[in-house]
PDB file of C-alpha atoms in Angstrom:
ATOM      1  CA  MET A   1     -24.958 -20.524  -4.726  1.00  0.00           C
ATOM      2  CA  ARG A   2     -24.115 -20.299  -8.421  1.00  0.00           C
ATOM      3  CA  LEU A   3     -22.619 -16.907  -9.604  1.00  0.00           C
ATOM      4  CA  THR A   4     -22.277 -15.646 -13.075  1.00  0.00           C
ATOM      5  CA  PHE A   5     -19.614 -13.159 -14.079  1.00  0.00           C
ATOM      6  CA  GLN A   6     -19.947 -10.300 -16.130  1.00  0.00           C
ATOM      7  CA  ASP A   7     -18.353  -6.877 -17.130  1.00  0.00           C
ATOM      8  CA  TYR A   8     -19.232  -3.799 -15.373  1.00  0.00           C
ATOM      9  CA  ALA A   9     -21.620  -1.326 -17.240  1.00  0.00           C
ATOM     10  CA  GLY A  10     -22.530   2.157 -16.501  1.00  0.00           C
ATOM     11  CA  ALA A  11     -26.180   0.958 -15.354  1.00  0.00           C
ATOM     12  CA  ASP A  12     -24.592  -1.113 -12.510  1.00  0.00           C
ATOM     13  CA  GLU A  13     -22.646   1.802 -10.981  1.00  0.00           C
ATOM     14  CA  ALA A  14     -25.220   2.808  -8.256  1.00  0.00           C
ATOM     15  CA  ALA A  15     -25.423  -0.925  -7.237  1.00  0.00           C
ATOM     16  CA  LEU A  16     -21.577  -1.214  -7.487  1.00  0.00           C
ATOM     17  CA  ILE A  17     -21.040   2.023  -5.281  1.00  0.00           C
ATOM     18  CA  ASP A  18     -23.496   0.962  -2.777  1.00  0.00           C
ATOM     19  CA  LEU A  19     -21.841  -2.457  -2.355  1.00  0.00           C
ATOM     20  CA  TRP A  20     -18.440  -0.898  -1.948  1.00  0.00           C
ATOM     21  CA  ALA A  21     -19.541   1.673   0.642  1.00  0.00           C
ATOM     22  CA  GLU A  22     -21.282  -0.910   2.578  1.00  0.00           C
ATOM     23  CA  SER A  23     -18.121  -3.266   2.429  1.00  0.00           C
ATOM     24  CA  TRP A  24     -15.857  -0.755   3.407  1.00  0.00           C
ATOM     25  CA  SER A  25     -17.933   0.715   6.368  1.00  0.00           C
ATOM     26  CA  GLU A  26     -18.021  -2.526   7.807  1.00  0.00           C
ATOM     27  CA  VAL A  27     -14.604  -2.643   8.270  1.00  0.00           C
ATOM     28  CA  TYR A  28     -13.869   0.949   8.937  1.00  0.00           C
ATOM     29  CA  ALA A  29     -16.734   1.974  11.090  1.00  0.00           C
ATOM     30  CA  ASP A  30     -15.149   5.594  11.764  1.00  0.00           C
ATOM     31  CA  ILE A  31     -14.580   6.396   8.056  1.00  0.00           C
ATOM     32  CA  ASP A  32     -17.449   7.941   5.940  1.00  0.00           C
ATOM     33  CA  PHE A  33     -17.482   6.015   2.846  1.00  0.00           C
ATOM     34  CA  ASN A  34     -20.983   7.536   1.868  1.00  0.00           C
ATOM     35  CA  ALA A  35     -18.791  10.843   1.536  1.00  0.00           C
ATOM     36  CA  ARG A  36     -16.274   9.163  -0.654  1.00  0.00           C
ATOM     37  CA  ARG A  37     -19.031   7.795  -3.011  1.00  0.00           C
ATOM     38  CA  PRO A  38     -18.014  10.735  -5.803  1.00  0.00           C
ATOM     39  CA  TRP A  39     -14.233   9.776  -5.531  1.00  0.00           C
ATOM     40  CA  PHE A  40     -14.997   5.994  -5.884  1.00  0.00           C
ATOM     41  CA  ALA A  41     -17.130   6.993  -9.111  1.00  0.00           C
ATOM     42  CA  GLY A  42     -14.436   8.777 -10.595  1.00  0.00           C
ATOM     43  CA  HIS A  43     -12.170   5.869  -9.673  1.00  0.00           C
ATOM     44  CA  LEU A  44     -14.074   3.374 -11.668  1.00  0.00           C
ATOM     45  CA  ALA A  45     -14.345   5.537 -14.596  1.00  0.00           C
ATOM     46  CA  ALA A  46     -10.436   6.019 -14.573  1.00  0.00           C
ATOM     47  CA  TRP A  47     -10.045   1.942 -14.310  1.00  0.00           C
ATOM     48  CA  GLN A  48     -12.348   1.429 -17.159  1.00  0.00           C
ATOM     49  CA  LYS A  49     -10.946   4.027 -19.082  1.00  0.00           C
ATOM     50  CA  GLY A  50      -7.596   2.568 -18.379  1.00  0.00           C
ATOM     51  CA  GLY A  51      -8.890  -0.905 -20.134  1.00  0.00           C
ATOM     52  CA  ASP A  52      -8.529  -2.819 -16.548  1.00  0.00           C
ATOM     53  CA  ALA A  53     -11.080  -5.176 -15.606  1.00  0.00           C
ATOM     54  CA  ILE A  54     -14.305  -4.515 -13.529  1.00  0.00           C
ATOM     55  CA  ARG A  55     -15.889  -7.864 -12.942  1.00  0.00           C
ATOM     56  CA  LEU A  56     -19.396  -8.544 -11.185  1.00  0.00           C
ATOM     57  CA  ALA A  57     -20.387 -11.433  -9.653  1.00  0.00           C
ATOM     58  CA  MET A  58     -24.208 -11.987  -9.909  1.00  0.00           C
ATOM     59  CA  ASP A  59     -26.334 -14.354  -7.821  1.00  0.00           C
ATOM     60  CA  ASP A  60     -27.489 -17.335  -9.591  1.00  0.00           C
ATOM     61  CA  MET A  61     -30.595 -15.559 -10.973  1.00  0.00           C
ATOM     62  CA  GLY A  62     -28.297 -12.760 -12.462  1.00  0.00           C
ATOM     63  CA  ARG A  63     -30.344 -10.176 -10.820  1.00  0.00           C
ATOM     64  CA  VAL A  64     -28.208  -9.326  -7.480  1.00  0.00           C
ATOM     65  CA  LEU A  65     -24.959  -7.916  -7.203  1.00  0.00           C
ATOM     66  CA  ALA A  66     -23.026 -10.371  -4.870  1.00  0.00           C
ATOM     67  CA  GLY A  67     -19.475  -8.652  -5.313  1.00  0.00           C
ATOM     68  CA  PHE A  68     -16.929  -7.330  -7.561  1.00  0.00           C
ATOM     69  CA  ILE A  69     -13.313  -7.027  -8.479  1.00  0.00           C
ATOM     70  CA  LEU A  70     -11.251  -4.326  -9.996  1.00  0.00           C
ATOM     71  CA  ILE A  71      -8.016  -6.067 -11.484  1.00  0.00           C
ATOM     72  CA  SER A  72      -5.358  -5.075 -13.887  1.00  0.00           C
ATOM     73  CA  PRO A  73      -4.786  -8.218 -16.247  1.00  0.00           C
ATOM     74  CA  ARG A  74      -1.551  -6.116 -17.214  1.00  0.00           C
ATOM     75  CA  SER A  75       0.198  -5.508 -13.765  1.00  0.00           C
ATOM     76  CA  GLY A  76      -1.689  -8.040 -11.785  1.00  0.00           C
ATOM     77  CA  LEU A  77      -3.183  -5.368  -9.265  1.00  0.00           C
ATOM     78  CA  LEU A  78      -6.037  -6.587  -7.750  1.00  0.00           C
ATOM     79  CA  ASP A  79      -7.218  -2.962  -6.599  1.00  0.00           C
ATOM     80  CA  GLN A  80     -10.882  -3.860  -5.115  1.00  0.00           C
ATOM     81  CA  ILE A  81     -12.637  -7.015  -4.158  1.00  0.00           C
ATOM     82  CA  CYS A  82     -16.124  -6.756  -2.153  1.00  0.00           C
ATOM     83  CA  VAL A  83     -18.602  -8.832  -1.224  1.00  0.00           C
ATOM     84  CA  ALA A  84     -22.249  -8.051  -0.198  1.00  0.00           C
ATOM     85  CA  ARG A  85     -22.613  -8.180   3.635  1.00  0.00           C
ATOM     86  CA  THR A  86     -25.173 -10.994   3.714  1.00  0.00           C
ATOM     87  CA  LEU A  87     -22.812 -13.230   1.436  1.00  0.00           C
ATOM     88  CA  LYS A  88     -19.995 -13.006   3.671  1.00  0.00           C
ATOM     89  CA  GLY A  89     -18.478 -16.733   4.250  1.00  0.00           C
ATOM     90  CA  SER A  90     -20.677 -17.986   1.556  1.00  0.00           C
ATOM     91  CA  GLY A  91     -17.902 -18.638  -1.007  1.00  0.00           C
ATOM     92  CA  VAL A  92     -18.455 -15.379  -3.172  1.00  0.00           C
ATOM     93  CA  ALA A  93     -14.818 -14.072  -2.297  1.00  0.00           C
ATOM     94  CA  GLU A  94     -13.271 -17.352  -3.245  1.00  0.00           C
ATOM     95  CA  ALA A  95     -15.365 -17.190  -6.674  1.00  0.00           C
ATOM     96  CA  LEU A  96     -14.084 -13.517  -7.097  1.00  0.00           C
ATOM     97  CA  LEU A  97     -10.315 -14.392  -6.671  1.00  0.00           C
ATOM     98  CA  THR A  98     -10.814 -17.289  -8.699  1.00  0.00           C
ATOM     99  CA  GLU A  99     -12.026 -14.732 -11.530  1.00  0.00           C
ATOM    100  CA  ALA A 100      -9.265 -12.559 -10.962  1.00  0.00           C
ATOM    101  CA  ARG A 101      -6.581 -15.425 -11.340  1.00  0.00           C
ATOM    102  CA  ARG A 102      -8.466 -16.289 -14.640  1.00  0.00           C
ATOM    103  CA  LEU A 103      -7.753 -12.828 -15.716  1.00  0.00           C
ATOM    104  CA  SER A 104      -4.335 -12.290 -14.413  1.00  0.00           C
ATOM    105  CA  PRO A 105      -2.945 -16.015 -14.225  1.00  0.00           C
ATOM    106  CA  THR A 106       0.553 -15.379 -13.688  1.00  0.00           C
ATOM    107  CA  ARG A 107       0.773 -12.952 -10.628  1.00  0.00           C
ATOM    108  CA  ILE A 108      -1.521 -10.718  -8.570  1.00  0.00           C
ATOM    109  CA  ILE A 109      -0.451  -8.131  -6.207  1.00  0.00           C
ATOM    110  CA  LEU A 110      -2.530  -6.043  -3.632  1.00  0.00           C
ATOM    111  CA  ASP A 111      -2.281  -4.202  -0.387  1.00  0.00           C
ATOM    112  CA  VAL A 112      -4.302  -4.876   2.708  1.00  0.00           C
ATOM    113  CA  ASN A 113      -4.542  -2.276   5.594  1.00  0.00           C
ATOM    114  CA  LEU A 114      -3.292  -3.847   8.665  1.00  0.00           C
ATOM    115  CA  MET A 115      -6.515  -3.272  10.625  1.00  0.00           C
ATOM    116  CA  ASN A 116      -8.317  -5.390   8.307  1.00  0.00           C
ATOM    117  CA  ALA A 117      -7.870  -8.746   9.977  1.00  0.00           C
ATOM    118  CA  ARG A 118     -10.418 -10.714   8.101  1.00  0.00           C
ATOM    119  CA  ALA A 119      -8.891  -9.999   4.618  1.00  0.00           C
ATOM    120  CA  ILE A 120      -5.448 -10.672   6.069  1.00  0.00           C
ATOM    121  CA  ARG A 121      -6.549 -14.110   6.753  1.00  0.00           C
ATOM    122  CA  PHE A 122      -8.605 -14.511   3.802  1.00  0.00           C
ATOM    123  CA  TYR A 123      -5.470 -13.850   1.470  1.00  0.00           C
ATOM    124  CA  GLU A 124      -2.892 -15.799   3.185  1.00  0.00           C
ATOM    125  CA  LYS A 125      -5.391 -18.838   3.331  1.00  0.00           C
ATOM    126  CA  GLN A 126      -5.680 -18.310  -0.317  1.00  0.00           C
ATOM    127  CA  GLY A 127      -1.791 -18.709  -0.841  1.00  0.00           C
ATOM    128  CA  PHE A 128      -0.767 -14.878  -1.015  1.00  0.00           C
ATOM    129  CA  LEU A 129       2.700 -14.184   0.355  1.00  0.00           C
ATOM    130  CA  ARG A 130       3.113 -10.829   2.351  1.00  0.00           C
ATOM    131  CA  THR A 131       6.182  -8.942   0.576  1.00  0.00           C
ATOM    132  CA  GLY A 132       6.203  -5.877   2.953  1.00  0.00           C
ATOM    133  CA  GLU A 133       4.648  -3.022   4.502  1.00  0.00           C
ATOM    134  CA  GLY A 134       3.817   0.585   3.595  1.00  0.00           C
ATOM    135  CA  ILE A 135       1.365   3.414   3.732  1.00  0.00           C
ATOM    136  CA  ASN A 136      -1.851   3.794   1.931  1.00  0.00           C
ATOM    137  CA  PRO A 137      -1.185   7.031  -0.006  1.00  0.00           C
ATOM    138  CA  ARG A 138      -4.786   7.892   0.004  1.00  0.00           C
ATOM    139  CA  SER A 139      -5.789   7.177   3.863  1.00  0.00           C
ATOM    140  CA  GLY A 140      -2.404   7.538   5.590  1.00  0.00           C
ATOM    141  CA  LEU A 141      -3.017   3.853   7.144  1.00  0.00           C
ATOM    142  CA  PRO A 142      -0.559   1.420   7.465  1.00  0.00           C
ATOM    143  CA  ILE A 143      -0.730  -1.567   4.876  1.00  0.00           C
ATOM    144  CA  TYR A 144       0.658  -4.884   4.099  1.00  0.00           C
ATOM    145  CA  HIS A 145       1.680  -5.919   0.562  1.00  0.00           C
ATOM    146  CA  TYR A 146       0.568  -9.239  -0.797  1.00  0.00           C
ATOM    147  CA  ARG A 147       1.640 -11.184  -4.006  1.00  0.00           C
ATOM    148  CA  TRP A 148       0.385 -14.532  -5.560  1.00  0.00           C
ATOM    149  CA  GLN A 149       1.987 -16.468  -7.948  1.00  0.00           C
ATOM    150  CA  PRO A 150       1.019 -19.856  -9.313  1.00  0.00           C
TER     151      PRO A 150
END
């Protein structure tokens, strides 16, 4: 699959929030991410206002949202990476991470919920090192801290 990347625009909001809710609901079936849509819409607006990157991966025809990332090139914080359910395992996550590394070439930091075994395996396979543990301030769930440097 050939992907193209583009910056987020307001017209993309509904599709992006749908993908976010679907992706997170798949990992945490007991949490109602549909109820959290207004929070995520505000998070996107704040992220964009702060000058950080919201990049969309579009399918080879440029019509379907395959995934997205929220990354701060200044701090290296990778806040979100989401892939469409039907495209998991197809290389979209790797392509999104390549885009994140392009935007923040000196380091990437992120947190992963301990319950998200698939994400933990993915980041460790991609060369991220676990740097510590903590608690997610929004959910109260335990997390691992990760860091990547070239």
